[in-house]
mmCIF file of C-alpha atoms and ligand atoms in Angstrom:
data_model
loop_
_atom_site.group_PDB
_atom_site.id
_atom_site.type_symbol
_atom_site.label_atom_id
_atom_site.label_comp_id
_atom_site.label_asym_id
_atom_site.label_seq_id
_atom_site.Cartn_x
_atom_site.Cartn_y
_atom_site.Cartn_z
ATOM 1 C CA MET A 1 166.811 -4.397 107.204
ATOM 2 C CA ASN A 2 163.658 -2.316 106.983
ATOM 3 C CA LYS A 3 161.716 -2.647 103.771
ATOM 4 C CA LYS A 4 161.267 0.362 101.534
ATOM 5 C CA ILE A 5 157.846 1.994 101.646
ATOM 6 C CA ALA A 6 155.358 2.456 98.789
ATOM 7 C CA VAL A 7 152.336 4.770 99.129
ATOM 8 C CA THR A 8 149.528 5.550 96.712
ATOM 9 C CA GLY A 9 145.886 6.605 96.760
ATOM 10 C CA ILE A 10 142.865 6.429 94.484
ATOM 11 C CA LYS A 11 140.002 8.921 94.677
ATOM 12 C CA PRO A 12 136.547 7.371 95.109
ATOM 13 C CA THR A 13 134.961 9.194 92.183
ATOM 14 C CA GLY A 14 133.621 6.168 90.272
ATOM 15 C CA ILE A 15 134.567 2.572 89.489
ATOM 16 C CA PRO A 16 138.259 2.637 88.598
ATOM 17 C CA HIS A 17 138.902 2.357 84.857
ATOM 18 C CA ILE A 18 141.570 0.540 82.917
ATOM 19 C CA GLY A 19 143.760 3.688 82.929
ATOM 20 C CA ASN A 20 143.780 3.590 86.738
ATOM 21 C CA TYR A 21 144.439 -0.139 86.612
ATOM 22 C CA PHE A 22 147.473 -0.089 84.328
ATOM 23 C CA GLY A 23 148.769 3.327 85.430
ATOM 24 C CA ALA A 24 148.517 2.887 89.186
ATOM 25 C CA ILE A 25 146.808 -0.206 90.611
ATOM 26 C CA LYS A 26 148.779 -2.947 88.823
ATOM 27 C CA PRO A 27 152.225 -1.348 89.313
ATOM 28 C CA ALA A 28 151.329 -0.655 92.955
ATOM 29 C CA LEU A 29 150.328 -4.266 93.538
ATOM 30 C CA GLU A 30 153.508 -5.557 91.943
ATOM 31 C CA LEU A 31 155.478 -3.509 94.467
ATOM 32 C CA THR A 32 153.800 -5.239 97.412
ATOM 33 C CA LYS A 33 156.162 -8.204 97.078
ATOM 34 C CA GLU A 34 159.217 -6.164 97.994
ATOM 35 C CA TYR A 35 157.876 -3.022 99.586
ATOM 36 C CA ASP A 36 155.969 -2.198 102.692
ATOM 37 C CA ALA A 37 152.825 -1.012 100.899
ATOM 38 C CA ARG A 38 150.389 1.582 102.247
ATOM 39 C CA TYR A 39 147.493 2.058 99.845
ATOM 40 C CA PHE A 40 144.438 4.122 100.527
ATOM 41 C CA ILE A 41 141.164 5.564 99.332
ATOM 42 C CA ALA A 42 141.522 9.325 98.969
ATOM 43 C CA ASP A 43 138.006 10.197 100.133
ATOM 44 C CA TYR A 44 138.816 13.742 101.302
ATOM 45 C CA HIS A 45 140.203 14.426 97.840
ATOM 46 C CA ALA A 46 136.948 13.149 96.359
ATOM 47 C CA LEU A 47 134.893 15.441 98.596
ATOM 48 C CA ASN A 48 136.073 18.385 96.477
ATOM 49 C CA SER A 49 133.774 17.176 93.728
ATOM 50 C CA ILE A 50 131.384 14.598 95.225
ATOM 51 C CA LYS A 51 128.862 16.258 97.519
ATOM 52 C CA ASP A 52 126.296 13.464 97.645
ATOM 53 C CA PRO A 53 126.914 11.381 100.817
ATOM 54 C CA LYS A 54 125.367 8.166 99.507
ATOM 55 C CA LEU A 55 127.367 8.364 96.336
ATOM 56 C CA LEU A 56 130.640 9.065 98.136
ATOM 57 C CA GLN A 57 130.046 6.122 100.455
ATOM 58 C CA GLU A 58 129.193 3.837 97.549
ATOM 59 C CA MET A 59 132.240 4.886 95.554
ATOM 60 C CA THR A 60 134.453 4.348 98.576
ATOM 61 C CA TYR A 61 133.285 0.724 98.694
ATOM 62 C CA GLU A 62 133.879 0.406 94.960
ATOM 63 C CA VAL A 63 137.488 1.551 95.209
ATOM 64 C CA ALA A 64 138.136 -0.636 98.257
ATOM 65 C CA ALA A 65 136.628 -3.662 96.492
ATOM 66 C CA THR A 66 138.762 -2.888 93.444
ATOM 67 C CA TRP A 67 141.996 -2.896 95.459
ATOM 68 C CA LEU A 68 141.012 -6.219 97.038
ATOM 69 C CA ALA A 69 139.740 -7.865 93.841
ATOM 70 C CA CYS A 70 142.901 -6.893 91.974
ATOM 71 C CA GLY A 71 144.964 -8.740 94.549
ATOM 72 C CA LEU A 72 145.786 -6.484 97.478
ATOM 73 C CA ASN A 73 146.338 -8.741 100.464
ATOM 74 C CA PRO A 74 145.270 -6.863 103.618
ATOM 75 C CA LYS A 75 147.323 -9.194 105.816
ATOM 76 C CA ARG A 76 150.455 -8.125 104.053
ATOM 77 C CA SER A 77 149.774 -4.538 102.998
ATOM 78 C CA LEU A 78 147.928 -1.665 104.604
ATOM 79 C CA VAL A 79 144.674 -0.562 103.025
ATOM 80 C CA TYR A 80 142.777 2.333 104.611
ATOM 81 C CA ARG A 81 140.552 5.345 104.177
ATOM 82 C CA GLN A 82 142.271 8.714 104.180
ATOM 83 C CA SER A 83 139.432 10.194 106.263
ATOM 84 C CA GLN A 84 140.029 7.634 109.002
ATOM 85 C CA VAL A 85 143.613 8.814 109.506
ATOM 86 C CA PRO A 86 143.105 12.339 110.910
ATOM 87 C CA GLU A 87 146.870 12.732 111.455
ATOM 88 C CA THR A 88 146.875 13.442 107.704
ATOM 89 C CA PHE A 89 145.156 16.738 108.471
ATOM 90 C CA ASP A 90 147.625 17.619 111.243
ATOM 91 C CA LEU A 91 150.388 17.241 108.716
ATOM 92 C CA THR A 92 148.424 19.189 106.095
ATOM 93 C CA SER A 93 148.312 22.177 108.483
ATOM 94 C CA ILE A 94 152.045 21.932 109.061
ATOM 95 C CA LEU A 95 152.772 21.726 105.334
ATOM 96 C CA MET A 96 150.513 24.725 104.622
ATOM 97 C CA ALA A 97 152.889 26.935 106.570
ATOM 98 C CA PHE A 98 155.684 26.006 104.180
ATOM 99 C CA THR A 99 153.749 26.061 100.907
ATOM 100 C CA PRO A 100 154.011 29.251 98.848
ATOM 101 C CA LYS A 101 150.703 30.275 97.330
ATOM 102 C CA GLY A 102 152.531 30.725 94.035
ATOM 103 C CA LEU A 103 153.303 27.009 93.956
ATOM 104 C CA MET A 104 149.585 26.215 94.132
ATOM 105 C CA ASN A 105 148.868 28.762 91.387
ATOM 106 C CA ARG A 106 150.893 26.556 89.058
ATOM 107 C CA ALA A 107 149.037 23.288 89.797
ATOM 108 C CA HIS A 108 147.579 21.718 86.625
ATOM 109 C CA ALA A 109 144.083 20.952 87.944
ATOM 110 C CA TYR A 110 143.619 24.503 89.260
ATOM 111 C CA LYS A 111 145.050 26.030 86.088
ATOM 112 C CA ALA A 112 142.737 23.902 83.944
ATOM 113 C CA LYS A 113 139.745 25.222 85.891
ATOM 114 C CA LEU A 114 140.960 28.824 85.469
ATOM 115 C CA ALA A 115 141.389 28.298 81.721
ATOM 116 C CA GLU A 116 137.894 26.804 81.454
ATOM 117 C CA ASN A 117 136.423 29.782 83.319
ATOM 118 C CA GLU A 118 138.247 32.192 81.057
ATOM 119 C CA GLU A 119 137.015 30.439 77.945
ATOM 120 C CA LEU A 120 133.436 30.525 79.183
ATOM 121 C CA LYS A 121 133.880 34.179 80.269
ATOM 122 C CA ARG A 122 133.130 33.296 83.873
ATOM 123 C CA ASP A 123 134.709 34.705 87.018
ATOM 124 C CA PRO A 124 138.203 33.128 87.402
ATOM 125 C CA ASP A 125 137.264 31.742 90.835
ATOM 126 C CA ASP A 126 134.016 30.170 89.649
ATOM 127 C CA GLY A 127 133.766 26.584 90.926
ATOM 128 C CA VAL A 128 137.179 26.758 92.619
ATOM 129 C CA ASN A 129 136.944 25.633 96.239
ATOM 130 C CA MET A 130 139.928 25.760 98.595
ATOM 131 C CA GLY A 131 140.060 21.959 98.481
ATOM 132 C CA LEU A 132 140.812 22.118 94.779
ATOM 133 C CA PHE A 133 143.263 24.986 95.209
ATOM 134 C CA SER A 134 145.252 23.312 97.980
ATOM 135 C CA TYR A 135 144.823 19.754 96.635
ATOM 136 C CA PRO A 136 148.593 19.197 96.234
ATOM 137 C CA VAL A 137 149.212 19.986 99.931
ATOM 138 C CA LEU A 138 146.797 17.294 101.107
ATOM 139 C CA MET A 139 148.362 14.869 98.663
ATOM 140 C CA ALA A 140 151.836 15.746 99.955
ATOM 141 C CA ALA A 141 150.610 15.009 103.487
ATOM 142 C CA ASP A 142 149.309 11.572 102.391
ATOM 143 C CA ILE A 143 152.745 10.745 101.083
ATOM 144 C CA LEU A 144 155.058 12.363 103.645
ATOM 145 C CA LEU A 145 153.101 11.097 106.659
ATOM 146 C CA PHE A 146 154.043 7.522 105.769
ATOM 147 C CA ASP A 147 157.697 8.086 104.851
ATOM 148 C CA ALA A 148 157.133 6.922 101.287
ATOM 149 C CA ASP A 149 160.198 5.985 99.256
ATOM 150 C CA VAL A 150 158.169 5.474 96.098
ATOM 151 C CA VAL A 151 154.737 6.549 94.873
ATOM 152 C CA PRO A 152 153.361 4.487 91.960
ATOM 153 C CA VAL A 153 151.126 6.766 89.833
ATOM 154 C CA GLY A 154 150.245 7.678 86.254
ATOM 155 C CA LYS A 155 151.991 10.561 84.490
ATOM 156 C CA ASP A 156 149.232 13.046 85.324
ATOM 157 C CA GLN A 157 150.401 12.966 88.955
ATOM 158 C CA ALA A 158 154.046 13.820 88.205
ATOM 159 C CA GLN A 159 153.570 17.503 89.001
ATOM 160 C CA HIS A 160 151.943 16.701 92.348
ATOM 161 C CA LEU A 161 154.942 14.580 93.245
ATOM 162 C CA GLU A 162 157.331 17.386 92.300
ATOM 163 C CA MET A 163 155.378 19.714 94.571
ATOM 164 C CA THR A 164 155.525 17.163 97.390
ATOM 165 C CA VAL A 165 159.301 17.080 97.042
ATOM 166 C CA ASP A 166 159.497 20.911 96.990
ATOM 167 C CA ILE A 167 157.448 21.242 100.175
ATOM 168 C CA ALA A 168 159.374 18.501 102.005
ATOM 169 C CA GLN A 169 162.705 19.998 101.004
ATOM 170 C CA SER A 170 161.734 23.411 102.247
ATOM 171 C CA ILE A 171 160.889 21.952 105.667
ATOM 172 C CA ASN A 172 164.088 19.886 105.805
ATOM 173 C CA HIS A 173 166.053 22.941 104.787
ATOM 174 C CA ASN A 174 164.489 25.169 107.421
ATOM 175 C CA TYR A 175 165.259 22.765 110.273
ATOM 176 C CA GLN A 176 168.538 21.574 108.721
ATOM 177 C CA LYS A 177 167.466 17.999 109.290
ATOM 178 C CA GLU A 178 165.812 15.278 107.204
ATOM 179 C CA LEU A 179 162.508 15.429 109.030
ATOM 180 C CA LEU A 180 160.576 14.276 105.981
ATOM 181 C CA LYS A 181 161.667 11.548 103.600
ATOM 182 C CA ILE A 182 161.978 12.708 99.997
ATOM 183 C CA PRO A 183 159.749 10.439 97.880
ATOM 184 C CA GLN A 184 160.132 9.422 94.278
ATOM 185 C CA ALA A 185 157.331 9.065 91.727
ATOM 186 C CA LEU A 186 157.242 5.671 90.069
ATOM 187 C CA ILE A 187 155.794 6.197 86.619
ATOM 188 C CA ARG A 188 155.936 3.280 84.193
ATOM 189 C CA LYS A 189 156.831 4.404 80.699
ATOM 190 C CA GLN A 190 154.618 1.857 78.871
ATOM 191 C CA THR A 191 151.487 2.701 80.847
ATOM 192 C CA GLU A 192 152.091 6.298 81.933
ATOM 193 C CA THR A 193 149.088 7.524 79.922
ATOM 194 C CA VAL A 194 146.466 4.995 78.905
ATOM 195 C CA ILE A 195 144.220 6.436 76.200
ATOM 196 C CA GLY A 196 140.433 6.459 76.338
ATOM 197 C CA LEU A 197 137.677 5.721 73.806
ATOM 198 C CA ASP A 198 138.339 8.991 71.945
ATOM 199 C CA GLY A 199 142.144 8.735 71.878
ATOM 200 C CA ARG A 200 142.649 11.343 74.615
ATOM 201 C CA LYS A 201 143.962 10.370 78.050
ATOM 202 C CA MET A 202 141.444 8.029 79.666
ATOM 203 C CA SER A 203 139.860 10.018 82.474
ATOM 204 C CA LYS A 204 136.601 10.215 84.360
ATOM 205 C CA SER A 205 136.667 13.943 83.662
ATOM 206 C CA TYR A 206 136.600 13.308 79.889
ATOM 207 C CA ASP A 207 133.844 10.701 80.027
ATOM 208 C CA ASN A 208 135.881 8.410 77.778
ATOM 209 C CA THR A 209 136.644 5.580 80.173
ATOM 210 C CA ILE A 210 136.248 1.834 80.119
ATOM 211 C CA PRO A 211 135.428 1.020 83.750
ATOM 212 C CA LEU A 212 137.121 -2.154 84.950
ATOM 213 C CA PHE A 213 134.030 -3.906 86.177
ATOM 214 C CA LEU A 214 131.183 -3.638 83.713
ATOM 215 C CA PRO A 215 128.883 -6.480 82.760
ATOM 216 C CA THR A 216 130.399 -8.232 79.708
ATOM 217 C CA LYS A 217 127.794 -6.905 77.274
ATOM 218 C CA LYS A 218 128.266 -3.305 78.362
ATOM 219 C CA MET A 219 132.037 -3.618 78.145
ATOM 220 C CA ARG A 220 131.744 -4.930 74.575
ATOM 221 C CA LYS A 221 129.461 -2.040 73.680
ATOM 222 C CA LEU A 222 132.042 0.453 74.929
ATOM 223 C CA VAL A 223 134.886 -1.258 73.065
ATOM 224 C CA MET A 224 132.829 -0.959 69.881
ATOM 225 C CA LYS A 225 132.713 2.824 70.468
ATOM 226 C CA ILE A 226 136.495 3.305 70.240
ATOM 227 C CA VAL A 227 137.194 6.022 67.702
ATOM 228 C CA THR A 228 139.002 4.914 64.514
ATOM 229 C CA ASN A 229 139.673 6.421 61.094
ATOM 230 C CA SER A 230 137.535 5.657 58.046
ATOM 231 C CA GLN A 231 139.817 3.085 56.349
ATOM 232 C CA THR A 232 138.027 0.230 54.607
ATOM 233 C CA VAL A 233 138.414 -3.446 55.505
ATOM 234 C CA GLU A 234 140.783 -4.113 52.594
ATOM 235 C CA GLU A 235 143.213 -1.286 53.363
ATOM 236 C CA ARG A 236 146.521 -1.956 55.122
ATOM 237 C CA LYS A 237 146.532 -0.353 58.546
ATOM 238 C CA ASP A 238 149.120 1.120 60.887
ATOM 239 C CA PRO A 239 148.916 -0.390 64.388
ATOM 240 C CA GLU A 240 151.118 2.324 65.894
ATOM 241 C CA THR A 241 148.589 5.095 65.253
ATOM 242 C CA CYS A 242 145.501 3.093 66.167
ATOM 243 C CA ASN A 243 143.542 3.581 69.405
ATOM 244 C CA ILE A 244 142.398 -0.046 69.393
ATOM 245 C CA PHE A 245 145.945 -1.343 69.178
ATOM 246 C CA ALA A 246 147.130 1.032 71.923
ATOM 247 C CA LEU A 247 144.662 -0.674 74.259
ATOM 248 C CA TYR A 248 145.302 -4.169 72.842
ATOM 249 C CA LYS A 249 148.982 -3.821 73.801
ATOM 250 C CA LEU A 250 148.042 -3.530 77.458
ATOM 251 C CA PHE A 251 146.327 -6.889 77.530
ATOM 252 C CA ALA A 252 148.190 -9.025 74.987
ATOM 253 C CA THR A 253 151.520 -10.845 75.263
ATOM 254 C CA PRO A 254 154.407 -9.599 73.065
ATOM 255 C CA LYS A 255 153.816 -12.573 70.748
ATOM 256 C CA GLU A 256 150.118 -11.775 70.390
ATOM 257 C CA GLN A 257 150.988 -8.150 69.700
ATOM 258 C CA GLU A 258 153.362 -9.159 66.896
ATOM 259 C CA LYS A 259 150.678 -11.353 65.322
ATOM 260 C CA MET A 260 148.149 -8.542 65.511
ATOM 261 C CA LYS A 261 150.581 -6.097 63.900
ATOM 262 C CA ILE A 262 150.942 -8.487 60.970
ATOM 263 C CA ARG A 263 147.156 -8.647 60.578
ATOM 264 C CA TYR A 264 146.963 -4.835 60.603
ATOM 265 C CA ARG A 265 149.658 -4.445 57.978
ATOM 266 C CA ALA A 266 148.355 -7.186 55.681
ATOM 267 C CA GLY A 267 144.986 -5.482 55.083
ATOM 268 C CA GLY A 268 141.722 -7.421 55.080
ATOM 269 C CA MET A 269 140.982 -6.805 58.745
ATOM 270 C CA GLY A 270 138.247 -4.288 59.521
ATOM 271 C CA TRP A 271 137.979 -2.170 62.657
ATOM 272 C CA GLY A 272 135.126 -4.369 63.863
ATOM 273 C CA HIS A 273 137.461 -7.391 63.860
ATOM 274 C CA ALA A 274 140.190 -5.495 65.688
ATOM 275 C CA LYS A 275 137.678 -4.348 68.309
ATOM 276 C CA GLN A 276 136.383 -7.882 68.767
ATOM 277 C CA ALA A 277 139.961 -9.160 69.265
ATOM 278 C CA LEU A 278 140.585 -6.447 71.854
ATOM 279 C CA PHE A 279 137.333 -7.222 73.629
ATOM 280 C CA GLU A 280 138.210 -10.932 73.846
ATOM 281 C CA LYS A 281 141.666 -10.208 75.322
ATOM 282 C CA MET A 282 140.158 -7.788 77.829
ATOM 283 C CA GLU A 283 137.518 -10.252 78.853
ATOM 284 C CA GLU A 284 140.193 -12.904 79.436
ATOM 285 C CA THR A 285 142.098 -10.641 81.840
ATOM 286 C CA ILE A 286 139.192 -8.913 83.515
ATOM 287 C CA SER A 287 136.577 -11.645 83.979
ATOM 288 C CA PRO A 288 138.350 -13.456 86.878
ATOM 289 C CA ILE A 289 138.927 -10.121 88.666
ATOM 290 C CA ARG A 290 135.327 -9.065 87.973
ATOM 291 C CA LYS A 291 134.095 -12.256 89.604
ATOM 292 C CA LYS A 292 136.042 -11.477 92.769
ATOM 293 C CA TYR A 293 134.898 -7.851 92.655
ATOM 294 C CA ASP A 294 131.248 -8.868 92.468
ATOM 295 C CA GLU A 295 131.687 -11.117 95.499
ATOM 296 C CA ILE A 296 133.527 -8.506 97.551
ATOM 297 C CA ILE A 297 131.243 -5.567 96.733
ATOM 298 C CA SER A 298 128.232 -7.561 97.923
ATOM 299 C CA ASP A 299 129.797 -7.918 101.380
ATOM 300 C CA LYS A 300 130.058 -4.385 102.737
ATOM 301 C CA GLN A 301 130.643 -5.616 106.264
ATOM 302 C CA TYR A 302 133.778 -7.430 105.117
ATOM 303 C CA ILE A 303 135.035 -4.266 103.435
ATOM 304 C CA ASP A 304 134.232 -2.195 106.543
ATOM 305 C CA GLU A 305 136.213 -4.595 108.726
ATOM 306 C CA ILE A 306 139.245 -4.529 106.457
ATOM 307 C CA LEU A 307 139.209 -0.747 106.208
ATOM 308 C CA ALA A 308 138.726 -0.289 109.958
ATOM 309 C CA ALA A 309 141.656 -2.598 110.780
ATOM 310 C CA GLY A 310 143.863 -1.013 108.105
ATOM 311 C CA SER A 311 142.977 2.505 109.199
ATOM 312 C CA GLN A 312 143.772 1.713 112.828
ATOM 313 C CA LYS A 313 147.238 0.414 111.933
ATOM 314 C CA ALA A 314 147.806 3.378 109.640
ATOM 315 C CA ARG A 315 146.875 5.736 112.505
ATOM 316 C CA GLU A 316 149.420 4.128 114.806
ATOM 317 C CA ILE A 317 152.198 4.716 112.285
ATOM 318 C CA ALA A 318 150.965 8.224 111.546
ATOM 319 C CA ALA A 319 150.587 9.247 115.199
ATOM 320 C CA GLU A 320 154.212 8.422 115.884
ATOM 321 C CA LYS A 321 155.356 10.463 112.913
ATOM 322 C CA ILE A 322 153.225 13.468 113.870
ATOM 323 C CA GLN A 323 154.392 13.400 117.476
ATOM 324 C CA SER A 324 158.078 13.382 116.592
ATOM 325 C CA LEU A 325 157.542 16.038 113.950
ATOM 326 C CA LYS A 326 155.650 18.290 116.356
ATOM 327 C CA ASN A 327 158.460 17.965 118.879
ATOM 328 C CA GLU A 328 160.981 19.046 116.246
ATOM 329 C CA LEU A 329 158.854 22.045 115.256
ATOM 330 C CA GLY A 330 158.343 23.347 118.771
ATOM 331 C CA LEU A 331 154.777 22.076 118.958
ATOM 332 C CA GLY A 332 155.489 19.340 121.498
ATOM 333 C CA THR A 333 155.016 19.132 125.268
ATOM 334 C CA ALA A 334 157.890 19.072 127.739
HETATM 335 P P1 ADP B 1 140.818 10.138 86.754
HETATM 336 O O1 ADP B 1 141.792 11.000 85.963
HETATM 337 O O2 ADP B 1 140.041 9.247 85.870
HETATM 338 O O3 ADP B 1 139.958 10.962 87.692
HETATM 339 P P2 ADP B 1 142.327 9.449 89.110
HETATM 340 O O4 ADP B 1 142.776 10.872 89.164
HETATM 341 O O5 ADP B 1 141.414 8.964 90.181
HETATM 342 O O6 ADP B 1 141.695 9.182 87.665
HETATM 343 O O7 ADP B 1 143.632 8.534 89.066
HETATM 344 C C1 ADP B 1 144.019 7.515 89.988
HETATM 345 C C2 ADP B 1 145.384 6.959 89.579
HETATM 346 O O8 ADP B 1 145.322 6.426 88.248
HETATM 347 C C3 ADP B 1 146.502 8.013 89.532
HETATM 348 O O9 ADP B 1 147.738 7.422 89.932
HETATM 349 C C4 ADP B 1 146.567 8.398 88.083
HETATM 350 O O10 ADP B 1 147.830 8.890 87.705
HETATM 351 C C5 ADP B 1 146.276 7.076 87.409
HETATM 352 N N1 ADP B 1 145.650 7.305 86.105
HETATM 353 C C6 ADP B 1 144.471 7.926 85.862
HETATM 354 N N2 ADP B 1 144.187 7.959 84.547
HETATM 355 C C7 ADP B 1 145.235 7.346 83.927
HETATM 356 C C8 ADP B 1 145.527 7.054 82.555
HETATM 357 N N3 ADP B 1 144.693 7.397 81.584
HETATM 358 N N4 ADP B 1 146.703 6.432 82.279
HETATM 359 C C9 ADP B 1 147.557 6.073 83.276
HETATM 360 N N5 ADP B 1 147.322 6.304 84.590
HETATM 361 C C10 ADP B 1 146.183 6.929 84.925
HETATM 362 N N1 LIG B 2 145.793 12.849 93.391
HETATM 363 C C1 LIG B 2 145.641 11.459 93.062
HETATM 364 C C2 LIG B 2 144.726 11.373 91.818
HETATM 365 O O1 LIG B 2 144.083 12.321 91.462
HETATM 366 C C3 LIG B 2 145.073 10.653 94.187
HETATM 367 C C4 LIG B 2 145.954 10.756 95.404
HETATM 368 C C5 LIG B 2 145.652 11.432 96.552
HETATM 369 C C6 LIG B 2 147.244 10.195 95.567
HETATM 370 N N2 LIG B 2 146.679 11.301 97.431
HETATM 371 C C7 LIG B 2 147.671 10.569 96.881
HETATM 372 C C8 LIG B 2 148.076 9.434 94.764
HETATM 373 C C9 LIG B 2 148.935 10.206 97.378
HETATM 374 C C10 LIG B 2 149.331 9.076 95.264
HETATM 375 C C11 LIG B 2 149.749 9.441 96.555
HETATM 376 O O2 LIG B 2 144.661 10.371 91.232
#
């Protein structure tokens, strides 16, 4: 029997942070045991905001090295660059013809930009390029091109997945045939929104992230910046409302979490102690992956080879899909 297919992408807009890791990378890697996994670097999506070629190239290597350091096995799963699979853009053009403009008007990222412009009394279109406006169509193409059954992502991508389903259904409906497989978002409840240093969603756009691969000292410095309330050392504390504990839970075993809750509730533990405990748990998990990352990122040729081989295989799969789709749509040759 054919394996089910998992697809996901990460934008090369900086070293992935622990929100990306727990929300998308780790769940995606766990799927590779049972699923046919197709994971990529969404470099065309990044181009909407990153206009410096050196930087984009560097960040592409960083995301590729992250996938590999975290355990993606290129012999078993596909890893590729979106830009090296041009069939994605064939499919994007097809999907455009079935995407109502009104659907794009409702997309969160676009709406957030509009709201920001309004607040700053700027023109509503200020800083809105067509890449941002039609972002969900390109993302739908990434997913539908590879017949994804599941798409492991964080909660912030749920709307994009709903739009992907809407677009695919409208095509299937028009041709009265399941030309495109309807994918399902895979969003883990416990890690759907990892919080950042300030308690908001961890995001590069909020500048509140803890990047996965920082030198130990820098990582400790960031952990010490996590926002807390002004309770004194002696006071009893509530772990459930604490930003430090929310992050601690991601790294600690259930037993360790229980122990930490007891320390919180007993009083006598200051925020500095809680931060130190979090830092130590993080270091335990991250330091072996960081070591691999440092090795991989220093060998760009190795990364290039892996991405070239992965992209070639991805193109073969994609070309077949595009050809059969074009035939169905009346875009084929006799
Ligand atoms: P960012 O918001 O920092 O720009 P990306 O948009 O590149 O991150 O996200 C890549 C993947 O990581 C997506 O699947 C996204 O849902 C997931 N992700 C991002 N931030 C978080 C978070 N704070 N918690 C859980 N998942 C997240
Ligand atoms: N939009 C995703 C993000 O901002 C990245 C992405 C692009 C993606 N294409 C995808 C995720 C396809 C899953 C599937 O994080």
